[in-house]
mmCIF file of C-alpha atoms in Angstrom:
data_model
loop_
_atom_site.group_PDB
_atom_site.id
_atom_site.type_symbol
_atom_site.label_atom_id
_atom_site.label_comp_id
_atom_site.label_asym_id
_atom_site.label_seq_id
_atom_site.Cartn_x
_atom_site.Cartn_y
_atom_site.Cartn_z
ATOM 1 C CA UNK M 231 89.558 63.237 9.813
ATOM 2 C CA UNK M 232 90.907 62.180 13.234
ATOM 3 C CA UNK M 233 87.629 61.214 14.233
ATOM 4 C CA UNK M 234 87.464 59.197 11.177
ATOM 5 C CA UNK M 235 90.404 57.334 11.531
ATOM 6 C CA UNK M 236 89.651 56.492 15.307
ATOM 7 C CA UNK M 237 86.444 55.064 14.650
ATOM 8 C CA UNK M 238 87.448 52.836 11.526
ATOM 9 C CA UNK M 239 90.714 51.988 13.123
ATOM 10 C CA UNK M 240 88.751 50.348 16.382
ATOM 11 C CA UNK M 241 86.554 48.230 14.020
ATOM 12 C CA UNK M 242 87.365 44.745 14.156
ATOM 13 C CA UNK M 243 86.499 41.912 11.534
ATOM 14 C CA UNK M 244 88.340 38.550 10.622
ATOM 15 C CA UNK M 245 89.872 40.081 7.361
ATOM 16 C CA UNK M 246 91.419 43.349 8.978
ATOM 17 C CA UNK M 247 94.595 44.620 11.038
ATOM 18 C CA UNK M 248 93.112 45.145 14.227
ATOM 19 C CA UNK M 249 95.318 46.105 16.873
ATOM 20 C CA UNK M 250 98.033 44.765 15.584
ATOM 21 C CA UNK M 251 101.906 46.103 14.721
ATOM 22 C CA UNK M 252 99.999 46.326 11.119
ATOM 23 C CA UNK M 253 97.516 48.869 12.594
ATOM 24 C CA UNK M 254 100.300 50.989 13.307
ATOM 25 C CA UNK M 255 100.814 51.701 9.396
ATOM 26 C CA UNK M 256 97.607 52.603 9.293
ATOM 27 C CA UNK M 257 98.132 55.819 11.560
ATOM 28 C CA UNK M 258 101.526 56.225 9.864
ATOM 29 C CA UNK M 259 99.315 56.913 6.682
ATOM 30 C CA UNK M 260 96.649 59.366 8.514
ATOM 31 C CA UNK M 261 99.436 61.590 9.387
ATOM 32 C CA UNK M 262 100.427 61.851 6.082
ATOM 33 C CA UNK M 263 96.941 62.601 4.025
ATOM 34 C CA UNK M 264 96.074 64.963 7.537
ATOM 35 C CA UNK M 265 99.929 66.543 6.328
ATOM 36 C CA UNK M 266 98.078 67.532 3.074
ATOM 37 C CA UNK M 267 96.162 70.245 4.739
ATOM 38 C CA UNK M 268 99.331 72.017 5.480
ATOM 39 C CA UNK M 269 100.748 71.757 1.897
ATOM 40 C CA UNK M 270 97.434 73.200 0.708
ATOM 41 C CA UNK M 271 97.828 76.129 2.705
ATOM 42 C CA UNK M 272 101.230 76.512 1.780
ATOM 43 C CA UNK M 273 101.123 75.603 -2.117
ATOM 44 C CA UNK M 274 96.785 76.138 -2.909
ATOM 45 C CA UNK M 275 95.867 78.048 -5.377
ATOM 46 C CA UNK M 276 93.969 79.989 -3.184
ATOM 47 C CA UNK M 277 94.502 82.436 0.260
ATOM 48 C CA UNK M 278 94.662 85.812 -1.956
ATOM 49 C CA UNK M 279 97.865 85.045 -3.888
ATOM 50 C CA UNK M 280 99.179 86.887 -6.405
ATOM 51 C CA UNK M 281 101.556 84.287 -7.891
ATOM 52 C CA UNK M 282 100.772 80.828 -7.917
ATOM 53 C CA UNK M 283 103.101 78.362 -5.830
ATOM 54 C CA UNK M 284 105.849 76.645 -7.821
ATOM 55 C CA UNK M 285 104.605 72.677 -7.056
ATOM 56 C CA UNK M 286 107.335 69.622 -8.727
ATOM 57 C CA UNK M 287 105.842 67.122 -10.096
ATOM 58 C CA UNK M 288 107.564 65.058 -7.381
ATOM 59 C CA UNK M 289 105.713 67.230 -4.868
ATOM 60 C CA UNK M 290 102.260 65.838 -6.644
ATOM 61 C CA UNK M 291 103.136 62.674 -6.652
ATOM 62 C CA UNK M 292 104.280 62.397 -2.896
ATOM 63 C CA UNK M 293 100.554 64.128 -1.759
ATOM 64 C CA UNK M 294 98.633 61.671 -3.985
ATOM 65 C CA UNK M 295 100.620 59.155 -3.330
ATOM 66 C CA UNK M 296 100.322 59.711 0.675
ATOM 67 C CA UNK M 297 96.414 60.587 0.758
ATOM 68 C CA UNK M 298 95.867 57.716 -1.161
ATOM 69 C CA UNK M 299 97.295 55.056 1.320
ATOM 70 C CA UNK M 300 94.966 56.065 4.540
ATOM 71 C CA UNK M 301 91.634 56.137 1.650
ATOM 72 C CA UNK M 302 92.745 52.885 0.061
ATOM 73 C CA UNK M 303 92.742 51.268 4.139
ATOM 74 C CA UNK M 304 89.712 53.360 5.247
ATOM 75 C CA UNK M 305 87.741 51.998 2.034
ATOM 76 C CA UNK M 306 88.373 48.660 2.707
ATOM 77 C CA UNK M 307 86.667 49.135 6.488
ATOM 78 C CA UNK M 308 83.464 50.974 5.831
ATOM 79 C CA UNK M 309 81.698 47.755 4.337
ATOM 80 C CA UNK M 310 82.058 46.176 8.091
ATOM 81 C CA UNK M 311 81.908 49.658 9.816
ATOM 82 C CA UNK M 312 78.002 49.967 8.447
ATOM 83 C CA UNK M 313 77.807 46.621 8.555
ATOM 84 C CA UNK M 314 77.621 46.954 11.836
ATOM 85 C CA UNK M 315 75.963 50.115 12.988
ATOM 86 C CA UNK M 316 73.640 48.698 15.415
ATOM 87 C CA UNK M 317 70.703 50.772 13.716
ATOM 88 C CA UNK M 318 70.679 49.039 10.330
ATOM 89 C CA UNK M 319 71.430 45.489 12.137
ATOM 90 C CA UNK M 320 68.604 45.575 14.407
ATOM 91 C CA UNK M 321 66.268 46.962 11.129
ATOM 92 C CA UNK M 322 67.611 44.050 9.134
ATOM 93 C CA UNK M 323 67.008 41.599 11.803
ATOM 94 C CA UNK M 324 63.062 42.619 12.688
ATOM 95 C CA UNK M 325 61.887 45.063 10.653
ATOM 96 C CA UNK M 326 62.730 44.326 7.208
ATOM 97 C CA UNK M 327 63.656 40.510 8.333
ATOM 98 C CA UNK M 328 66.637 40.919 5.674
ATOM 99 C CA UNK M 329 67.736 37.459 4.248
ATOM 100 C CA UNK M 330 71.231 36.225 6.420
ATOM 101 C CA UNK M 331 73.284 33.367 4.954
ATOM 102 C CA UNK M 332 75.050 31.415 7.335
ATOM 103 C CA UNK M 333 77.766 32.883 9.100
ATOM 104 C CA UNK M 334 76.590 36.253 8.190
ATOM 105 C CA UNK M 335 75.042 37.361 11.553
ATOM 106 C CA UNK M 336 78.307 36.251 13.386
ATOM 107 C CA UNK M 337 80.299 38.532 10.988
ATOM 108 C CA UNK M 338 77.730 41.395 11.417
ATOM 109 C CA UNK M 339 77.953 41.076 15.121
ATOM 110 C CA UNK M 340 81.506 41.222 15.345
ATOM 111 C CA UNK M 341 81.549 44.510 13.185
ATOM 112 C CA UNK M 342 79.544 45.816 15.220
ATOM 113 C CA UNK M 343 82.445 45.876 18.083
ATOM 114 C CA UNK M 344 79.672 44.819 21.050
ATOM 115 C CA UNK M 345 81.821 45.633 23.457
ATOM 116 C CA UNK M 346 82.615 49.890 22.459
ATOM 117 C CA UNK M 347 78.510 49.994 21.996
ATOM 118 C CA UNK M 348 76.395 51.980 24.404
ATOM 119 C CA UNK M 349 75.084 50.065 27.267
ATOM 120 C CA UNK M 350 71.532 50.202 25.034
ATOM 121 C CA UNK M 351 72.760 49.725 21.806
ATOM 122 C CA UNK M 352 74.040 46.081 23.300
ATOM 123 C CA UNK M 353 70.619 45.021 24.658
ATOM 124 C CA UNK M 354 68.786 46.107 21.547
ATOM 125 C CA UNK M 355 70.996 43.956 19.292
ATOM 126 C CA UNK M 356 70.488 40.847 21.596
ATOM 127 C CA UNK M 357 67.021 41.443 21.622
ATOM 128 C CA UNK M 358 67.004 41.895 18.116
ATOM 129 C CA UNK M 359 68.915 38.619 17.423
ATOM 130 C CA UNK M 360 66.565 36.554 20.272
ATOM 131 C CA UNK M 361 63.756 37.711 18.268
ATOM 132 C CA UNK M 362 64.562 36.825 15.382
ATOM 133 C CA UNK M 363 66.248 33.692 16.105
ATOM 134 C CA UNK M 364 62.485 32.943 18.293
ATOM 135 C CA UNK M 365 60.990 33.082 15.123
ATOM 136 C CA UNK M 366 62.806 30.212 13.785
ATOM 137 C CA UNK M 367 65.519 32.376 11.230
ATOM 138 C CA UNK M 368 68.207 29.379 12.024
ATOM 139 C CA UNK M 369 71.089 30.592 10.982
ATOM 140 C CA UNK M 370 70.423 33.673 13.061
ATOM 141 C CA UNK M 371 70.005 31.234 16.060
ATOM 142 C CA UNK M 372 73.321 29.382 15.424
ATOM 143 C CA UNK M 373 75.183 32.511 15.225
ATOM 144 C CA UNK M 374 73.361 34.818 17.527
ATOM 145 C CA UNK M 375 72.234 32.180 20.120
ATOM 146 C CA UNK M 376 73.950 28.906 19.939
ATOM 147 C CA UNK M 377 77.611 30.791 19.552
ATOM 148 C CA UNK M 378 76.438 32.968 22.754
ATOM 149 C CA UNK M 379 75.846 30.247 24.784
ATOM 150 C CA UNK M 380 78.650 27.658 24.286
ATOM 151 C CA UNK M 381 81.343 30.698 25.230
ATOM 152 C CA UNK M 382 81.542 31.980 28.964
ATOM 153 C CA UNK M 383 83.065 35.321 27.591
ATOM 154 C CA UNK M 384 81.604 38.507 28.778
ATOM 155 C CA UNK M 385 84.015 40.942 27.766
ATOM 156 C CA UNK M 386 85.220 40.367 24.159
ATOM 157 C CA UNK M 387 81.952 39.630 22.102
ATOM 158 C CA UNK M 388 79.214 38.494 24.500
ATOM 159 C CA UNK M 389 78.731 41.045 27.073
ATOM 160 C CA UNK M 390 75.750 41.235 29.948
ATOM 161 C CA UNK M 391 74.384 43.772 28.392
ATOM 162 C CA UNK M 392 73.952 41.601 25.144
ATOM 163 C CA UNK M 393 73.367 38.534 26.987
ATOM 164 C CA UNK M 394 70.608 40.214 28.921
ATOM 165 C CA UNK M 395 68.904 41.262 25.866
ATOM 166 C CA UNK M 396 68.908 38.246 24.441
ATOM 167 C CA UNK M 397 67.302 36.073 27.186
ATOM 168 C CA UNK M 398 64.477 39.354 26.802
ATOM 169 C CA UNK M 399 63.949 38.602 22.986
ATOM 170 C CA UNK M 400 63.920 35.283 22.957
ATOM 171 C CA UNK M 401 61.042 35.110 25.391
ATOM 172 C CA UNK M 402 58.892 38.240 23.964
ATOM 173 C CA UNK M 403 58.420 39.261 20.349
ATOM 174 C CA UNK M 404 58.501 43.087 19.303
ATOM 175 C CA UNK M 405 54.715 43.210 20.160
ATOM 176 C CA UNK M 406 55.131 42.193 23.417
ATOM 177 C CA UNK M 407 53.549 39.191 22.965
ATOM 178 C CA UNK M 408 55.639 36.091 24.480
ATOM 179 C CA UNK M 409 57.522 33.354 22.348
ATOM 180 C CA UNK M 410 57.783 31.461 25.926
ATOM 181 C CA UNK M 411 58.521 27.879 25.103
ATOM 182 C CA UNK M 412 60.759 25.072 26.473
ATOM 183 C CA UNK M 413 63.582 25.730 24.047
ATOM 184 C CA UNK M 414 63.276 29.642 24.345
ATOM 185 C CA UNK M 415 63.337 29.138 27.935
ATOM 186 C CA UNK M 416 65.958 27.148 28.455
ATOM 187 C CA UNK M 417 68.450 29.067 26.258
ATOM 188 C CA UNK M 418 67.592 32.320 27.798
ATOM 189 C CA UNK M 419 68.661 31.130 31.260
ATOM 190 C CA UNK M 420 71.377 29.393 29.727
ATOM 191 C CA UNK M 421 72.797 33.038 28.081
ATOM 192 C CA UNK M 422 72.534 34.688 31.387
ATOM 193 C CA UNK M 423 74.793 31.609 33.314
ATOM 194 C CA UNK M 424 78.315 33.631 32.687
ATOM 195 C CA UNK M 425 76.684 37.460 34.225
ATOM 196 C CA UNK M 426 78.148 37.502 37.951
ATOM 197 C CA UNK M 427 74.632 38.975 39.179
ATOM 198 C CA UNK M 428 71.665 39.891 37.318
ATOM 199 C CA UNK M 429 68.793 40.024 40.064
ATOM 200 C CA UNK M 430 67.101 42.911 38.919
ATOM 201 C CA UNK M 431 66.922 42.152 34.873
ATOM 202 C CA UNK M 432 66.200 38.236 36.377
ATOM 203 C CA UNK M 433 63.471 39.400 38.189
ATOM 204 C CA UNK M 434 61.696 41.299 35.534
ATOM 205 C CA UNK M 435 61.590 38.483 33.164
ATOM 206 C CA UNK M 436 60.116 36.027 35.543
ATOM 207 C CA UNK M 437 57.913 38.691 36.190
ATOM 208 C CA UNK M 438 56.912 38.888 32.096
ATOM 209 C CA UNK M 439 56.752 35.582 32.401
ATOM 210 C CA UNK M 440 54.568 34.560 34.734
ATOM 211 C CA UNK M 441 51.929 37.335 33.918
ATOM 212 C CA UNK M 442 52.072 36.422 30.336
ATOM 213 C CA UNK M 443 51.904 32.746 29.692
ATOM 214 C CA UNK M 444 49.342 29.961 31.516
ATOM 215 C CA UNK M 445 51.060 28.234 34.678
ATOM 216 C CA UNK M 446 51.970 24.685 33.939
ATOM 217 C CA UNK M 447 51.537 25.327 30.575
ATOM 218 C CA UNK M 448 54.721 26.172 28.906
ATOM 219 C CA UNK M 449 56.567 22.861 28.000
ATOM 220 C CA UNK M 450 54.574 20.572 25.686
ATOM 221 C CA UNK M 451 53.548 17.171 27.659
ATOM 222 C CA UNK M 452 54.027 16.211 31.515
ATOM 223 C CA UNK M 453 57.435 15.031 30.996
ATOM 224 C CA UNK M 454 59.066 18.020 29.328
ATOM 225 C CA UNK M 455 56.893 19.851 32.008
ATOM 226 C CA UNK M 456 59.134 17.970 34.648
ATOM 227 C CA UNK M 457 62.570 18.051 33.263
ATOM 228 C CA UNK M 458 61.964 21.699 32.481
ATOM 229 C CA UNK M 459 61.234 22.416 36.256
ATOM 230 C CA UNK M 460 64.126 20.476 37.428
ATOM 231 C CA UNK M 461 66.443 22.741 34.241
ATOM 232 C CA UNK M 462 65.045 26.050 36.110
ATOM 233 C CA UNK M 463 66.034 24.365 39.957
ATOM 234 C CA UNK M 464 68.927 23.385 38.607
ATOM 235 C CA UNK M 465 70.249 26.880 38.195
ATOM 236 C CA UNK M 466 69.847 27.560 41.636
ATOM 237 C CA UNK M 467 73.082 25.877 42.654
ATOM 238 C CA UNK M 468 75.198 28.006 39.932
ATOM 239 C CA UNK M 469 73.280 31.571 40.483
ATOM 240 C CA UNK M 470 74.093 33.811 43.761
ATOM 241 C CA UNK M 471 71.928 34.051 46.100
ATOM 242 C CA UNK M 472 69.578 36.724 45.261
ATOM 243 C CA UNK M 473 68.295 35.405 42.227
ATOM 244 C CA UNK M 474 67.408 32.516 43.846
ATOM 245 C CA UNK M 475 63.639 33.476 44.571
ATOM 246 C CA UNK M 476 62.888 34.653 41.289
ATOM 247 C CA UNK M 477 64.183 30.826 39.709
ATOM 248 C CA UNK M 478 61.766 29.102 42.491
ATOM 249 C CA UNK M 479 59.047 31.405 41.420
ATOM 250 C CA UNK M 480 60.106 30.525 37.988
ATOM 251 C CA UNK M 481 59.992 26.862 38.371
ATOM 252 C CA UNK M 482 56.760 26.341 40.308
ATOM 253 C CA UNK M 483 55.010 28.573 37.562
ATOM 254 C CA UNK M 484 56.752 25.736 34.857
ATOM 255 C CA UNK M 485 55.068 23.205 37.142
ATOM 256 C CA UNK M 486 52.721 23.817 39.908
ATOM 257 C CA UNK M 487 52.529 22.216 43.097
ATOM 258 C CA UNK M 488 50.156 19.163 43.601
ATOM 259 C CA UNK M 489 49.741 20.478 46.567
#
C-alpha cells in the first residue's frame, strides 16, 4: 500500500491536490487505512483464536470510516494515473490512432508526469505525439507540438528527452519512412531551441535526413526553398558551437549551392 500511495500521490492533473498543504491529508488518511492491518491482527477473526475479539460498534465505524478516506482520494486519481501510463498513450496515439478531443492530449501528457518518466519512456511519448501530430491529427499538434514550442521550459512538462523525441517523430513515421517537410522541419528545430546542447541527437537527425529525402527538394517552390535555408542558418547564431556543422550540412542539403 505504501507503494500505492507514493505513486498516486506524485500524479499531477489540473483537478487534484498536488503537492500542496491538501496533499498532506492525503497521507494523514494512508496511515490510517495502513493502521487497519494492525487492528486485524489484533481483533480478526482469525490467528487460531479460541474466542472471538469483543469489536464496538464504534470500533467498526472508526476502521470503515478511516479506510474509506485514502480509497475515496486514491479512486479519484487512477482515471489520470492510467491515463497516463506512457504504454497505453503511445498505443492510443499510433497504433490504435484513438480519437483525442481537444485539450485531451495536453491533459494526458500532464498525467503522465514527463518529468518522473524514464529517460525512454520521455522520447517515446514525443515521438509518439510528433507522429501523430505529422500525420495531420490537429488537435494532437496544438497540444503536443504547438504548446511545446511556445514554452522554453525543460524541467516541468517539456523536457530534452521529450523535446528530442519529438523533433525525431515529426520528421520520420513509425516505418521509418520520413514526413520531412517545411512545416515538420521547422518545428522540430524549433522544439530543440530551449536543450543547452544536443550535438549528438542533432547530428543523427541531419544524418536521417539527408540520406532519406532528395537535396533541394524538401520545401515546396524556390522561395520556401530559400526562406527555409535561411530558418536552418538562422539557428546557428542561437545553438553552441558544436552543432553548428550539422545545421550548415542541414541547410545546404535544404538548398544546394549554385556553385
Amino acid at each position: 500500500m505504501g507503494h500505492a500511495h507514493e505513486l498516486l500521490a506524485k500524479q499531477p492533473g489540473h483537478h487534484v491536490a498536488y503537492e500542496s498543504e491538501y496533499g498532506k491529508l492525503a497521507t494523514q488518511a494512508s496511515k490510517m487505512a495502513r493502521n487497519l492491518g494492525n487492528v486485524r491482527n489484533h481483533f480478526g477473526g482469525g490467528h487460531g483464536r479460541a474466542r472471538q475479539p469483543r469489536i464496538r460498534d464504534e470500533m467498526v465505524d472508526l476502521a470503515l470510516d478511516g479506510g474509506l478516506i485514502w480509497v475515496r482520494w486514491a479512486l479519484r486519481r487512477l482515471g489520470l494515473f492510467s491515463e497516463g501510463r506512457p504504454e497505453s498513450l503511445i498505443r492510443d496515439l499510433v497504433e490504435d490512432r484513438a480519437m483525442f478531443r481537444a485539450g485531451g492530449i495536453a491533459r494526458r501528457l500532464e498525467a503522465a508526469n514527463l518529468p518522473n518518466l524514464e529517460s525512454r519512456h520521455q522520447r517515446a511519448l514525443g515521438v509518439a505525439v510528433g507522429q501523430r501530430a505529422a500525420s495531420g491529427t490537429f488537435v494532437i499538434r496544438d497540444g503536443g507540438v504547438i504548446a511545446c514550442l511556445e514554452s522554453d521550459d525543460t524541467e516541468a512538462m517539456w523536457t530534452p528527452d521529450y523535446r528530442i523525441g519529438l523533433a525525431q517523430g515529426l520528421l520520420f513515421d513509425p516505418d521509418e519512412r520520413h514526413t520531412v517537410r517545411d512545416q515538420t522541419l521547422r518545428d522540430a528545430l524549433m522544439a530543440l531551441d530551449p536543450i543547452p546542447e544536443c550535438m549528438a541527437d542533432l547530428e543523427e537527425l541531419v544524418n536521417r535526413i539527408v540520406t532519406s529525402t532528395e537535396e533541394g527538394k524538401i520545401a515546396a517552390d524556390a522561395a520556401e526553398t530559400s526562406a527555409l535555408n535561411r530558418f536552418v542558418l538562422s539557428r546557428i547564431v542561437v545553438r553552441p558551437t558544436g552543432e553548428h556543422a550539422a545545421l550548415r550540412r542541414l541547410a545546404a542539403h535544404v538548398q544546394p549551392p549554385l556553385f
